[in-house]
Amino acid sequence: MTSDSNHPVNSLSDTEVNPPLSPRHIQLQVHQQTATILLSKAVLFADSGNLLRAEACCTQALLRTPKNADALTLMARIKHLGNSTAQAVELLVKALQNDNNHGFAGHQLIT
């Protein structure tokens, strides 16, 4: 049996296969991960009826990822629960504009 160590794929270094991330890319990943954690907290707060804390978490998530359709949809839900229906509709429309495949936002808009 021959060794594959001379095969071009096996001779690539880790950096050639996975080039180092730029500082900007790392920052975007951190923002996305932080937004995901904040959205998880917002869901828990909204489900427990604490709309003020839910909205605060969702606002922080949107500051990090302003076009995040999940965050926009969740904020719409929070606004709707707080009887701000017009704002909820605006947020759902914005979520669909940012991600027209976001089925949940579309469903919420037509129900």
Short mmCIF file of C-alpha atoms in Angstrom, two decimals:
data_model
loop_
_atom_site.label_atom_id
_atom_site.label_comp_id
_atom_site.label_asym_id
_atom_site.label_seq_id
_atom_site.Cartn_x
_atom_site.Cartn_y
_atom_site.Cartn_z
CA MET A 1 0.00 0.00 0.00
CA THR A 2 1.32 3.46 -0.86
CA SER A 3 1.23 6.47 1.36
CA ASP A 4 -1.07 9.30 0.40
CA SER A 5 1.12 11.94 2.02
CA ASN A 6 2.27 13.17 -1.42
CA HIS A 7 -1.30 13.57 -2.65
CA PRO A 8 -2.06 17.30 -3.19
CA VAL A 9 -5.10 17.26 -0.89
CA ASN A 10 -3.17 15.67 1.97
CA SER A 11 -0.30 18.11 1.65
CA LEU A 12 -2.45 21.19 2.20
CA SER A 13 -1.82 22.93 5.47
CA ASP A 14 -4.66 23.81 7.83
CA THR A 15 -4.45 27.47 6.78
CA GLU A 16 -4.77 26.59 3.13
CA VAL A 17 -7.91 24.54 3.80
CA ASN A 18 -9.35 26.97 6.36
CA PRO A 19 -7.86 30.42 5.77
CA PRO A 20 -7.70 32.65 8.83
CA LEU A 21 -10.76 34.78 9.39
CA SER A 22 -10.53 38.52 9.09
CA PRO A 23 -11.18 40.59 12.22
CA ARG A 24 -14.38 41.89 10.58
CA HIS A 25 -15.61 38.35 9.91
CA ILE A 26 -14.89 37.35 13.51
CA GLN A 27 -16.76 40.43 14.74
CA LEU A 28 -19.78 39.52 12.59
CA GLN A 29 -19.76 35.98 13.97
CA VAL A 30 -19.66 37.29 17.54
CA HIS A 31 -22.54 39.67 16.81
CA GLN A 32 -24.58 36.81 15.33
CA GLN A 33 -23.88 34.49 18.26
CA THR A 34 -24.71 37.23 20.77
CA ALA A 35 -27.93 38.04 18.89
CA THR A 36 -28.91 34.35 18.99
CA ILE A 37 -28.43 34.24 22.77
CA LEU A 38 -30.39 37.47 23.21
CA LEU A 39 -33.23 36.14 21.05
CA SER A 40 -33.39 32.96 23.13
CA LYS A 41 -33.72 35.09 26.26
CA ALA A 42 -36.33 37.28 24.57
CA VAL A 43 -38.46 34.22 23.75
CA LEU A 44 -38.30 33.05 27.36
CA PHE A 45 -39.27 36.48 28.65
CA ALA A 46 -42.11 36.84 26.13
CA ASP A 47 -43.44 33.37 26.95
CA SER A 48 -43.46 34.22 30.65
CA GLY A 49 -45.29 37.49 30.00
CA ASN A 50 -42.36 39.80 30.73
CA LEU A 51 -42.70 41.87 27.55
CA LEU A 52 -40.48 44.70 28.79
CA ARG A 53 -37.47 42.39 29.25
CA ALA A 54 -38.32 40.53 26.03
CA GLU A 55 -38.35 43.78 24.08
CA ALA A 56 -35.05 44.90 25.66
CA CYS A 57 -33.33 41.63 24.63
CA CYS A 58 -34.82 41.81 21.15
CA THR A 59 -33.73 45.44 20.75
CA GLN A 60 -30.17 44.48 21.69
CA ALA A 61 -30.24 41.62 19.18
CA LEU A 62 -31.46 43.97 16.44
CA LEU A 63 -28.69 46.44 17.23
CA ARG A 64 -26.21 43.65 16.47
CA THR A 65 -28.05 42.15 13.49
CA PRO A 66 -30.54 44.75 12.18
CA LYS A 67 -31.74 42.66 9.21
CA ASN A 68 -32.26 39.47 11.20
CA ALA A 69 -35.70 38.21 10.12
CA ASP A 70 -36.07 36.07 13.25
CA ALA A 71 -35.37 39.07 15.50
CA LEU A 72 -37.74 41.28 13.53
CA THR A 73 -40.48 38.62 13.69
CA LEU A 74 -39.99 38.14 17.42
CA MET A 75 -40.11 41.90 17.99
CA ALA A 76 -43.35 41.97 15.97
CA ARG A 77 -44.77 39.28 18.25
CA ILE A 78 -43.75 41.27 21.32
CA LYS A 79 -45.29 44.44 19.89
CA HIS A 80 -48.49 42.57 19.02
CA LEU A 81 -48.72 41.13 22.55
CA GLY A 82 -48.27 44.69 23.84
CA ASN A 83 -51.19 45.88 21.64
CA SER A 84 -48.96 47.78 19.19
CA THR A 85 -50.42 46.07 16.14
CA ALA A 86 -49.36 48.72 13.60
CA GLN A 87 -45.72 48.42 14.72
CA ALA A 88 -46.01 44.63 14.62
CA VAL A 89 -47.17 44.72 11.00
CA GLU A 90 -44.34 47.09 10.04
CA LEU A 91 -41.80 44.75 11.61
CA LEU A 92 -43.26 41.69 9.85
CA VAL A 93 -43.11 43.49 6.51
CA LYS A 94 -39.49 44.44 7.21
CA ALA A 95 -38.69 40.82 8.13
CA LEU A 96 -40.15 39.65 4.82
CA GLN A 97 -38.23 42.32 2.91
CA ASN A 98 -35.00 41.09 4.48
CA ASP A 99 -35.80 37.40 4.00
CA ASN A 100 -38.70 36.65 1.68
CA ASN A 101 -38.36 32.95 2.52
CA HIS A 102 -39.18 33.63 6.16
CA GLY A 103 -42.42 31.65 6.26
CA PHE A 104 -43.26 32.42 9.87
CA ALA A 105 -43.27 36.18 9.25
CA GLY A 106 -45.50 35.71 6.22
CA HIS A 107 -47.85 33.48 8.17
CA GLN A 108 -48.08 36.02 10.99
CA LEU A 109 -48.80 38.79 8.52
CA ILE A 110 -51.79 37.05 6.95
CA THR A 111 -53.34 35.70 10.16
#
